[in-house]
């Protein structure tokens, strides 16, 4: 059984965190795990999002320098239909009026639904109310949310009132001062209400998206328009369980130009579909998902969290090239629904290995927004190529703080890296010809123009690496070595597929001379290395800075960014997240003495204040056979949201970390790496993780990797593997012992 | 005659620039050179400021990082009394209703007044109106503005209406997108109007300053309150010249707790003072000023501009330790009336050499605000010392863009530098004991904590030097060498005056050990030097960046900051302003080959987009006997505002450049430097500047330096001089020839 269960979590913090944990989504749309009947508290705030649907807002700078983005984008809390109030004797059933005798919640990952059973008792102990809620965002009809509420009381003799809403959800609770969070109060403007149909049409004023939201119920409720909302009410006895089923449909102009026709089509479809039909479809989708993605290990807790994490990752996007996957997916408002390089480096590996089509969609999103990336390159002063935005929804750079935003030039190579790995894992030559190679070239052109040749080496000045506790530096190792990889692979693919790429080469005016320049940079890019320490330096000057002793800093001063001025952080050797180590992972750097010294140097000064960090250290610790540390980090990765270790899961799931769970397992425990022409494996066995089973897609074959007494590889066709340094070809089954 | 005259400048740009050129002030208060009768155009906007009187406003950051200032300060356009409308046949006399037959303006620097004669003719050519305006901000009564308007018409037979205002001046014209300019629309709130007295009391809401503004006229006008303003009106024939005199008094709680009593006192005083008495006092003050500060040269244009520039500089502040001198003085709203390090490095030299009391006041302002500088140091994460704010009015750091603001740690040493030079020039041991040494120590403590010892040297990471086209770098040469000087001099003064400083040493807990640490840093601070180029590097990595060829950049792309993203500027070798060269000037670096190579390296990549730049290059070009270039730069310095070469003099005079004019002359043409125990002189003679005469104060003696056929030094007492490398003592007169 693949379930997440939580019992009796009714404190404010628990409820808000569980809204994220029990958030449901289908990649296109998501809604948080609020109580359908409402809490009745000031922090009640229902949120439903459509992936890629955003509104603009003006940025204000006290010093508005040239090229700063003038508009922000934020995704929108659309018209909400997830609230059904139950009223008894003029009181609503909720946390304020009743005591909670028991609360059980379940995320059923096999059925693709959330379940909640709650037993309310009125404060005078007179009445008991039992509610059972089932919710899903449909995998069959992408615009559909299904909610079922079963209401029963053994001792309340009167009729209750059921009042189901379609309305703008309003925030009542306090805003947060965290720079990583903006609030989405600015909702949609209602432009039409159709009481009979039970629908509200709303739009975003500046970005011009329209959403038609419609609610349909299985029981007779009377629709009434009141203060820009629709209330559907009815009175019912609940001496026997009353079953209220509600469908909420959100058709939007983002996905259907004719969103009204789309609504009609769905309404019609629903006439011939029962609630159970929809649940069956939901389960069918889940079955397929697990069939491709299921992970089994000998540790039940690890298995449970791993599967939950990838299940939620899969819900976040990648269904279309119109959207991407935001830092919080569709589970919360943190980072305003923005897409980051998290996608390419932390999330795409999961899709490449389990569902390459979704990986392709995510990369195509970058292709679709390339023109805006071109404009951003010009904005930054460059005459060539594109600069992939550091944060965006619609493809325009929206980073208002360039030192930890636009200055991250590495994102160009991150995208290139993901393209190359996607291609290596799929051999999707059509993608390369039609999209991938153009992106490799255009992202390279920008970087090439940004380099500076000086004293025998190419340098990249004034850029920021992944670690945001050191910004705008010269020769960030990560950026430079990723660029090296990016340029080398581009030249390699050019030489190998010159003929296939003919059209693209001609369209982009690529010349041999240009390729020579890329090759030269690839060979002679400066990579800062400290001989005495035998480590790569995070950047040219990093090692000359004062090393921050994290043990001296009080626990309540973390995350440091909320407690120290950026200049204080920037002048110290201290990391928010893996930087050099991430590069060494991605490049599969194999010189173990340097790898170990570099790990030992950076690990103690890494705060992991970013959730993009621990999975990388876990993987590298596995690589270095620091099993205890590796396992510790891996556990922390698995539990980031489940145990709310960053204290902000209420703002949404840490989606990069969900992907980090997968690579923590695949790259860490299994030591898997995708290489040109082969897969590399170096599995680890541990006391509390003796065996596992994982299925991946690789070059159109299915590969199953199991560890029990032996390591067993099963494939559906010919696959080249490198197992513990030994190259083999497997066409069916391969068995081997693990080395001592 | 020390006059500035301008004729027939009536275009919008000319009028707005001349508002700054003819701005009048007395250090406490200033008002711009608007037309008393008004322009009648949309850009009419009268502005009067009180030095040090500011209002707070909230800063908004899209990413609000820790330690960012949450409040801005801006000086306030107070209640305005500088407008007197003249109405004929329901039309006002102004630029809209009349043609301008002629306009003559004069800044009379000997009388301390501005004069304006204007001949209006109605558009139907029927009537001629002659207006003569005299204005001053009193040097006798610091709260007083005097305005005289003489109105005459040879052909207008009716009565005109005179309507004199006391009111809030409202901006009508467009705001500017320049990040260096904020607007002051947020004026004062009126809390009381006394029609009979002709006074309005207003306050700033958040900073809690109160100003009582009062107007008094010499002719009978009828006061009326209308829409939160007082209008004083009367009807007069103007077949003979009508003389309207208006006094505007602004008493403020900033300078007098009992500002109401102060107003009464002034009103009473004015009863026994005639307009002419006040003009006499004005002239008396000017005479004294010229007696101390007059510069004569054989080039009339140079003399005129030099004297105008220092006269305006003297009007900007330094009268009290409550205020300082803002970047635009009291002449315009650019930089919101903020004080910068411009004061210590560009302005104080003038006062040290002509009026040391004012230099002392300016330094005492820093002392008075030390507690806020201490808080800022804590805000930045440091446990010791003070961080002098980069921009402030009240002493709190108000820089919302830290890379070109708070990151300029050099300001601590700039203040220290000014203290040391003040002391060297005055021997004011009381100042050192009671204020100066404490500031030297506290500013040093912060910097000491910020340094990092690495591989045999002390480093200062992540700071910004004077040049703002390269920010947050490691080992900025200017910052490091100024810190070296700062620490060395502190240790020197400690050792020399240990006994005198006993109280201060004990109060601050200064130990021998602490002094050893400063001494050690002073000796071993890292100073980046490139052996091959034989130049000092602006910072550790500067020379490895791409050099920007300024000749390739279109003229309309300057200033670069308005046309290029900061990241583009930061990754290039390009300077907004003198940086390394400024350090070499301040330290009087004498190794000529390095000096010349360094000059030749940086000069071609310096845009002078800051007005703090050309004076420094001029001085250093003099030093290097690049006379033609030196003279060219010097001329540009003299004309910056007069010819509006930065295209923004309408926002106020470039006051650092006014000081720059003085040091351009004293340090440049005369080669003057203040050293421990002696004055150094290396005068230059040029074709168009063959002779000069300058009087300075030095160690309580007056020293006159003249160049005609010989160089003649006259002193009122014993003074040590170093003339062209030769140490001499002069007690009366010394004559010498200039070297070939």
Short mmCIF file of N, CA and C in Angstrom, two decimals, chain A residues 344-482:
data_model
loop_
_atom_site.label_atom_id
_atom_site.label_comp_id
_atom_site.label_asym_id
_atom_site.label_seq_id
_atom_site.Cartn_x
_atom_site.Cartn_y
_atom_site.Cartn_z
N UNK A 344 15.78 21.74 -14.53
CA UNK A 344 16.74 21.04 -15.38
C UNK A 344 17.67 20.15 -14.57
N UNK A 345 18.09 20.63 -13.41
CA UNK A 345 19.14 19.90 -12.69
C UNK A 345 18.56 18.93 -11.65
N UNK A 346 17.45 19.28 -11.05
CA UNK A 346 16.94 18.45 -9.95
C UNK A 346 15.71 17.60 -10.31
N UNK A 347 14.93 18.10 -11.26
CA UNK A 347 13.67 17.38 -11.54
C UNK A 347 13.74 16.54 -12.81
N UNK A 348 14.32 17.11 -13.85
CA UNK A 348 14.31 16.41 -15.14
C UNK A 348 14.92 15.00 -15.06
N UNK A 349 15.96 14.78 -14.27
CA UNK A 349 16.52 13.41 -14.23
C UNK A 349 15.45 12.35 -13.94
N UNK A 350 14.52 12.65 -13.04
CA UNK A 350 13.46 11.70 -12.74
C UNK A 350 12.64 11.41 -13.99
N UNK A 351 12.28 12.46 -14.71
CA UNK A 351 11.43 12.26 -15.90
C UNK A 351 12.21 11.59 -17.02
N UNK A 352 13.46 11.96 -17.18
CA UNK A 352 14.29 11.33 -18.22
C UNK A 352 14.29 9.82 -18.00
N UNK A 353 14.37 9.38 -16.75
CA UNK A 353 14.53 7.96 -16.45
C UNK A 353 13.21 7.21 -16.30
N UNK A 354 12.08 7.95 -16.22
CA UNK A 354 10.81 7.25 -16.02
C UNK A 354 9.76 7.62 -17.05
N UNK A 355 9.85 8.81 -17.59
CA UNK A 355 8.81 9.27 -18.51
C UNK A 355 9.40 10.35 -19.42
N UNK A 356 10.23 9.93 -20.37
CA UNK A 356 11.00 10.90 -21.17
C UNK A 356 10.14 11.95 -21.87
N UNK A 357 8.89 11.62 -22.16
CA UNK A 357 8.02 12.60 -22.81
C UNK A 357 7.86 13.84 -21.95
N UNK A 358 7.74 13.63 -20.66
CA UNK A 358 7.59 14.79 -19.77
C UNK A 358 8.90 15.58 -19.69
N UNK A 359 10.02 14.89 -19.70
CA UNK A 359 11.30 15.59 -19.74
C UNK A 359 11.36 16.47 -20.98
N UNK A 360 10.90 15.90 -22.08
CA UNK A 360 10.90 16.64 -23.36
C UNK A 360 10.01 17.87 -23.26
N UNK A 361 8.80 17.69 -22.71
CA UNK A 361 7.90 18.83 -22.53
C UNK A 361 8.57 19.97 -21.76
N UNK A 362 9.25 19.60 -20.70
CA UNK A 362 9.89 20.61 -19.85
C UNK A 362 10.96 21.36 -20.63
N UNK A 363 11.69 20.64 -21.47
CA UNK A 363 12.72 21.30 -22.28
C UNK A 363 12.07 22.13 -23.40
N UNK A 364 10.96 21.63 -23.93
CA UNK A 364 10.28 22.38 -24.98
C UNK A 364 9.73 23.71 -24.46
N UNK A 365 9.35 23.72 -23.19
CA UNK A 365 8.93 24.99 -22.59
C UNK A 365 10.03 26.03 -22.75
N UNK A 366 11.28 25.63 -22.54
CA UNK A 366 12.40 26.57 -22.72
C UNK A 366 12.49 27.00 -24.18
N UNK A 367 12.24 26.04 -25.05
CA UNK A 367 12.30 26.38 -26.48
C UNK A 367 11.21 27.39 -26.84
N UNK A 368 10.01 27.17 -26.30
CA UNK A 368 8.89 28.07 -26.61
C UNK A 368 9.14 29.48 -26.12
N UNK A 369 9.97 29.63 -25.11
CA UNK A 369 10.18 30.95 -24.52
C UNK A 369 11.54 31.54 -24.92
N UNK A 370 12.12 30.96 -25.96
CA UNK A 370 13.48 31.36 -26.35
C UNK A 370 13.56 32.82 -26.80
N UNK A 371 12.50 33.29 -27.42
CA UNK A 371 12.54 34.67 -27.92
C UNK A 371 12.66 35.67 -26.76
N UNK A 372 11.98 35.36 -25.66
CA UNK A 372 12.07 36.24 -24.49
C UNK A 372 13.45 36.14 -23.84
N UNK A 373 14.04 34.96 -23.92
CA UNK A 373 15.40 34.78 -23.41
C UNK A 373 16.39 35.55 -24.28
N UNK A 374 16.05 35.69 -25.55
CA UNK A 374 16.88 36.48 -26.46
C UNK A 374 16.81 37.95 -26.07
N UNK A 375 15.61 38.41 -25.79
CA UNK A 375 15.44 39.81 -25.36
C UNK A 375 16.20 40.08 -24.06
N UNK A 376 16.17 39.13 -23.18
CA UNK A 376 16.88 39.30 -21.90
C UNK A 376 18.38 39.41 -22.14
N UNK A 377 18.90 38.65 -23.08
CA UNK A 377 20.32 38.73 -23.41
C UNK A 377 20.67 40.15 -23.86
N UNK A 378 19.82 40.73 -24.67
CA UNK A 378 20.05 42.11 -25.13
C UNK A 378 19.98 43.08 -23.95
N UNK A 379 19.00 42.84 -23.09
CA UNK A 379 18.82 43.69 -21.90
C UNK A 379 20.10 43.71 -21.06
N UNK A 380 20.77 42.58 -21.04
CA UNK A 380 22.00 42.48 -20.24
C UNK A 380 23.21 43.02 -20.99
N UNK A 381 23.01 43.47 -22.21
CA UNK A 381 24.10 44.11 -22.93
C UNK A 381 24.80 43.22 -23.95
N UNK A 382 24.27 42.04 -24.21
CA UNK A 382 24.94 41.12 -25.12
C UNK A 382 24.26 41.11 -26.48
N UNK A 383 25.07 40.95 -27.50
CA UNK A 383 24.54 41.06 -28.86
C UNK A 383 24.14 39.70 -29.42
N UNK A 384 24.55 38.64 -28.75
CA UNK A 384 24.31 37.30 -29.31
C UNK A 384 23.57 36.40 -28.33
N UNK A 385 22.88 35.42 -28.89
CA UNK A 385 22.36 34.32 -28.10
C UNK A 385 21.23 34.68 -27.16
N UNK A 386 20.99 33.78 -26.24
CA UNK A 386 19.87 33.91 -25.31
C UNK A 386 20.39 33.76 -23.88
N UNK A 387 19.70 34.40 -22.96
CA UNK A 387 19.97 34.20 -21.54
C UNK A 387 18.70 33.64 -20.92
N UNK A 388 18.76 32.36 -20.56
CA UNK A 388 17.60 31.73 -19.93
C UNK A 388 17.32 32.44 -18.61
N UNK A 389 16.07 32.81 -18.37
CA UNK A 389 15.78 33.55 -17.13
C UNK A 389 16.01 32.70 -15.89
N UNK A 390 16.46 33.36 -14.85
CA UNK A 390 16.69 32.63 -13.62
C UNK A 390 15.37 32.29 -12.93
N UNK A 391 14.43 33.22 -13.00
CA UNK A 391 13.09 32.91 -12.49
C UNK A 391 12.07 33.50 -13.44
N UNK A 392 11.04 32.75 -13.72
CA UNK A 392 10.05 33.21 -14.68
C UNK A 392 8.84 32.30 -14.64
N UNK A 393 7.75 32.81 -15.14
CA UNK A 393 6.63 31.94 -15.49
C UNK A 393 6.44 31.98 -17.00
N UNK A 394 6.39 33.19 -17.53
CA UNK A 394 6.07 33.30 -18.97
C UNK A 394 7.31 33.31 -19.86
N UNK A 395 8.49 33.23 -19.26
CA UNK A 395 9.70 33.21 -20.06
C UNK A 395 10.51 34.50 -19.97
N UNK A 396 9.89 35.53 -19.40
CA UNK A 396 10.63 36.77 -19.17
C UNK A 396 11.37 36.69 -17.83
N UNK A 397 12.60 37.18 -17.81
CA UNK A 397 13.33 37.23 -16.54
C UNK A 397 12.55 38.10 -15.56
N UNK A 398 12.33 37.58 -14.36
CA UNK A 398 11.58 38.34 -13.36
C UNK A 398 12.34 38.44 -12.05
N UNK A 399 13.64 38.31 -12.14
CA UNK A 399 14.43 38.37 -10.91
C UNK A 399 14.71 39.81 -10.52
N UNK A 400 14.17 40.27 -9.39
CA UNK A 400 14.38 41.67 -9.03
C UNK A 400 15.69 41.89 -8.25
N UNK A 401 16.38 40.82 -7.92
CA UNK A 401 17.63 40.97 -7.16
C UNK A 401 18.70 40.23 -7.96
N UNK A 402 19.34 40.95 -8.88
CA UNK A 402 20.20 40.26 -9.85
C UNK A 402 21.36 39.49 -9.22
N UNK A 403 21.93 39.92 -8.07
CA UNK A 403 23.09 39.16 -7.58
C UNK A 403 22.75 37.68 -7.35
N UNK A 404 21.54 37.42 -6.86
CA UNK A 404 21.14 36.03 -6.69
C UNK A 404 20.09 35.66 -7.73
N UNK A 405 20.15 36.32 -8.88
CA UNK A 405 19.15 36.07 -9.91
C UNK A 405 19.78 36.06 -11.29
N UNK A 406 19.56 37.15 -12.02
CA UNK A 406 20.07 37.22 -13.40
C UNK A 406 21.56 36.90 -13.50
N UNK A 407 22.30 37.16 -12.43
CA UNK A 407 23.75 36.93 -12.49
C UNK A 407 24.10 35.44 -12.57
N UNK A 408 23.11 34.59 -12.39
CA UNK A 408 23.37 33.16 -12.46
C UNK A 408 23.39 32.70 -13.93
N UNK A 409 24.48 33.04 -14.58
CA UNK A 409 24.64 32.69 -15.99
C UNK A 409 24.66 31.17 -16.20
N UNK A 410 24.94 30.43 -15.12
CA UNK A 410 25.04 28.97 -15.27
C UNK A 410 23.76 28.34 -15.78
N UNK A 411 22.64 29.05 -15.64
CA UNK A 411 21.39 28.43 -16.06
C UNK A 411 21.39 28.09 -17.55
N UNK A 412 22.12 28.88 -18.33
CA UNK A 412 22.24 28.54 -19.76
C UNK A 412 22.85 27.15 -19.93
N UNK A 413 23.88 26.87 -19.17
CA UNK A 413 24.53 25.57 -19.29
C UNK A 413 23.73 24.47 -18.59
N UNK A 414 22.96 24.85 -17.58
CA UNK A 414 22.10 23.86 -16.92
C UNK A 414 21.09 23.30 -17.92
N UNK A 415 20.50 24.21 -18.68
CA UNK A 415 19.54 23.79 -19.69
C UNK A 415 20.25 22.93 -20.74
N UNK A 416 21.43 23.37 -21.14
CA UNK A 416 22.20 22.59 -22.12
C UNK A 416 22.52 21.20 -21.58
N UNK A 417 22.91 21.16 -20.32
CA UNK A 417 23.23 19.89 -19.67
C UNK A 417 22.03 18.93 -19.73
N UNK A 418 20.85 19.48 -19.40
CA UNK A 418 19.64 18.65 -19.39
C UNK A 418 19.31 18.16 -20.80
N UNK A 419 19.55 19.02 -21.78
CA UNK A 419 19.31 18.61 -23.18
C UNK A 419 20.22 17.45 -23.55
N UNK A 420 21.50 17.58 -23.22
CA UNK A 420 22.46 16.54 -23.56
C UNK A 420 22.12 15.23 -22.85
N UNK A 421 21.79 15.32 -21.58
CA UNK A 421 21.47 14.10 -20.82
C UNK A 421 20.18 13.46 -21.34
N UNK A 422 19.21 14.31 -21.66
CA UNK A 422 17.97 13.79 -22.25
C UNK A 422 18.29 13.02 -23.54
N UNK A 423 19.15 13.62 -24.34
CA UNK A 423 19.50 12.99 -25.62
C UNK A 423 20.29 11.70 -25.40
N UNK A 424 21.22 11.73 -24.49
CA UNK A 424 22.00 10.53 -24.21
C UNK A 424 21.12 9.39 -23.72
N UNK A 425 20.08 9.74 -22.95
CA UNK A 425 19.23 8.71 -22.37
C UNK A 425 18.15 8.23 -23.33
N UNK A 426 17.84 9.05 -24.35
CA UNK A 426 16.70 8.69 -25.21
C UNK A 426 17.08 8.48 -26.67
N UNK A 427 18.23 9.01 -27.09
CA UNK A 427 18.58 9.04 -28.53
C UNK A 427 17.50 9.71 -29.36
N UNK A 428 16.83 10.71 -28.78
CA UNK A 428 15.73 11.39 -29.48
C UNK A 428 16.32 12.39 -30.47
N UNK A 429 16.72 11.89 -31.62
CA UNK A 429 17.41 12.73 -32.60
C UNK A 429 16.49 13.79 -33.18
N UNK A 430 15.18 13.48 -33.26
CA UNK A 430 14.23 14.49 -33.75
C UNK A 430 14.22 15.72 -32.84
N UNK A 431 14.23 15.47 -31.55
CA UNK A 431 14.27 16.58 -30.60
C UNK A 431 15.55 17.39 -30.81
N UNK A 432 16.64 16.69 -30.96
CA UNK A 432 17.92 17.39 -31.13
C UNK A 432 17.88 18.27 -32.38
N UNK A 433 17.38 17.71 -33.44
CA UNK A 433 17.36 18.42 -34.72
C UNK A 433 16.43 19.63 -34.68
N UNK A 434 15.26 19.43 -34.11
CA UNK A 434 14.24 20.48 -34.19
C UNK A 434 14.29 21.51 -33.07
N UNK A 435 14.85 21.13 -31.95
CA UNK A 435 14.82 22.04 -30.79
C UNK A 435 16.15 22.08 -30.03
N UNK A 436 16.64 20.90 -29.71
CA UNK A 436 17.74 20.80 -28.75
C UNK A 436 19.00 21.50 -29.20
N UNK A 437 19.40 21.26 -30.43
CA UNK A 437 20.67 21.82 -30.87
C UNK A 437 20.61 23.35 -30.95
N UNK A 438 19.48 23.84 -31.40
CA UNK A 438 19.31 25.30 -31.44
C UNK A 438 19.48 25.90 -30.04
N UNK A 439 18.92 25.24 -29.05
CA UNK A 439 19.07 25.74 -27.68
C UNK A 439 20.52 25.65 -27.21
N UNK A 440 21.18 24.54 -27.57
CA UNK A 440 22.60 24.41 -27.19
C UNK A 440 23.40 25.57 -27.76
N UNK A 441 23.14 25.89 -29.02
CA UNK A 441 23.90 26.94 -29.69
C UNK A 441 23.56 28.32 -29.11
N UNK A 442 22.30 28.60 -28.99
CA UNK A 442 21.92 29.95 -28.58
C UNK A 442 22.34 30.24 -27.14
N UNK A 443 22.25 29.24 -26.27
CA UNK A 443 22.70 29.44 -24.89
C UNK A 443 24.22 29.59 -24.86
N UNK A 444 24.90 28.87 -25.76
CA UNK A 444 26.36 28.94 -25.81
C UNK A 444 26.82 30.31 -26.33
N UNK A 445 26.10 30.82 -27.31
CA UNK A 445 26.52 32.09 -27.90
C UNK A 445 26.56 33.22 -26.87
N UNK A 446 25.56 33.26 -26.04
CA UNK A 446 25.54 34.28 -24.98
C UNK A 446 26.76 34.13 -24.08
N UNK A 447 26.99 32.91 -23.66
CA UNK A 447 28.12 32.68 -22.73
C UNK A 447 29.45 32.96 -23.40
N UNK A 448 29.54 32.56 -24.66
CA UNK A 448 30.80 32.81 -25.38
C UNK A 448 31.11 34.30 -25.39
N UNK A 449 30.09 35.10 -25.64
CA UNK A 449 30.31 36.55 -25.67
C UNK A 449 30.69 37.08 -24.28
N UNK A 450 30.23 36.38 -23.26
CA UNK A 450 30.49 36.85 -21.89
C UNK A 450 31.89 36.49 -21.40
N UNK A 451 32.55 35.56 -22.08
CA UNK A 451 33.89 35.17 -21.60
C UNK A 451 34.93 36.21 -21.98
N UNK A 452 36.02 36.16 -21.28
CA UNK A 452 37.13 37.08 -21.53
C UNK A 452 38.44 36.29 -21.55
N UNK A 453 39.18 36.42 -22.63
CA UNK A 453 40.45 35.72 -22.73
C UNK A 453 41.53 36.55 -22.06
N UNK A 454 42.22 35.93 -21.13
CA UNK A 454 43.23 36.68 -20.37
C UNK A 454 44.31 35.71 -19.90
N UNK A 455 45.51 36.01 -20.27
CA UNK A 455 46.67 35.21 -19.85
C UNK A 455 46.48 33.71 -20.06
N UNK A 456 46.09 33.35 -21.27
CA UNK A 456 46.06 31.93 -21.63
C UNK A 456 44.79 31.20 -21.31
N UNK A 457 43.87 31.84 -20.62
CA UNK A 457 42.62 31.17 -20.25
C UNK A 457 41.41 32.05 -20.54
N UNK A 458 40.30 31.38 -20.71
CA UNK A 458 39.03 32.11 -20.79
C UNK A 458 38.46 32.25 -19.38
N UNK A 459 37.95 33.44 -19.12
CA UNK A 459 37.37 33.72 -17.80
C UNK A 459 35.93 34.19 -17.96
N UNK A 460 35.18 33.96 -16.90
CA UNK A 460 33.82 34.48 -16.87
C UNK A 460 33.71 35.31 -15.60
N UNK A 461 33.61 36.63 -15.79
CA UNK A 461 33.63 37.54 -14.64
C UNK A 461 32.23 37.95 -14.22
N UNK A 462 32.11 38.28 -12.96
CA UNK A 462 30.88 38.88 -12.42
C UNK A 462 29.64 38.02 -12.67
N UNK A 463 29.73 36.77 -12.26
CA UNK A 463 28.56 35.90 -12.33
C UNK A 463 28.36 35.24 -10.96
N UNK A 464 27.19 34.69 -10.78
CA UNK A 464 26.88 34.01 -9.53
C UNK A 464 26.67 32.52 -9.82
N UNK A 465 27.25 31.68 -9.00
CA UNK A 465 27.05 30.25 -9.13
C UNK A 465 25.79 29.81 -8.41
N UNK A 466 25.60 28.50 -8.28
CA UNK A 466 24.40 28.01 -7.57
C UNK A 466 24.32 28.51 -6.13
N UNK A 467 25.45 28.56 -5.46
CA UNK A 467 25.46 29.01 -4.06
C UNK A 467 25.18 30.50 -3.98
N UNK A 468 24.10 30.87 -3.33
CA UNK A 468 23.70 32.29 -3.28
C UNK A 468 24.25 33.02 -2.06
N UNK A 469 25.11 32.37 -1.30
CA UNK A 469 25.77 33.09 -0.21
C UNK A 469 27.09 33.70 -0.67
N UNK A 470 27.37 33.60 -1.93
CA UNK A 470 28.51 34.26 -2.55
C UNK A 470 28.03 34.68 -3.93
N UNK A 471 27.99 35.97 -4.20
CA UNK A 471 27.41 36.38 -5.48
C UNK A 471 28.34 37.27 -6.28
N UNK A 472 28.10 37.31 -7.55
CA UNK A 472 28.81 38.18 -8.51
C UNK A 472 30.32 38.07 -8.30
N UNK A 473 30.81 36.90 -8.64
CA UNK A 473 32.24 36.62 -8.48
C UNK A 473 32.86 36.33 -9.83
N UNK A 474 34.17 36.17 -9.82
CA UNK A 474 34.89 35.85 -11.05
C UNK A 474 35.20 34.36 -11.07
N UNK A 475 34.97 33.74 -12.22
CA UNK A 475 35.34 32.35 -12.44
C UNK A 475 34.75 31.41 -11.39
N UNK A 476 33.46 31.42 -11.31
CA UNK A 476 32.79 30.42 -10.48
C UNK A 476 33.04 29.04 -11.12
N UNK A 477 33.59 28.13 -10.33
CA UNK A 477 33.98 26.83 -10.87
C UNK A 477 32.80 26.11 -11.51
N UNK A 478 31.67 26.10 -10.81
CA UNK A 478 30.49 25.42 -11.35
C UNK A 478 30.13 25.97 -12.72
N UNK A 479 30.02 27.29 -12.80
CA UNK A 479 29.61 27.92 -14.05
C UNK A 479 30.60 27.61 -15.16
N UNK A 480 31.88 27.70 -14.83
CA UNK A 480 32.90 27.48 -15.85
C UNK A 480 32.95 26.03 -16.32
N UNK A 481 32.86 25.09 -15.39
CA UNK A 481 33.01 23.69 -15.83
C UNK A 481 31.73 23.21 -16.52
N UNK A 482 30.58 23.73 -16.10
CA UNK A 482 29.35 23.39 -16.83
C UNK A 482 29.40 23.96 -18.24
#
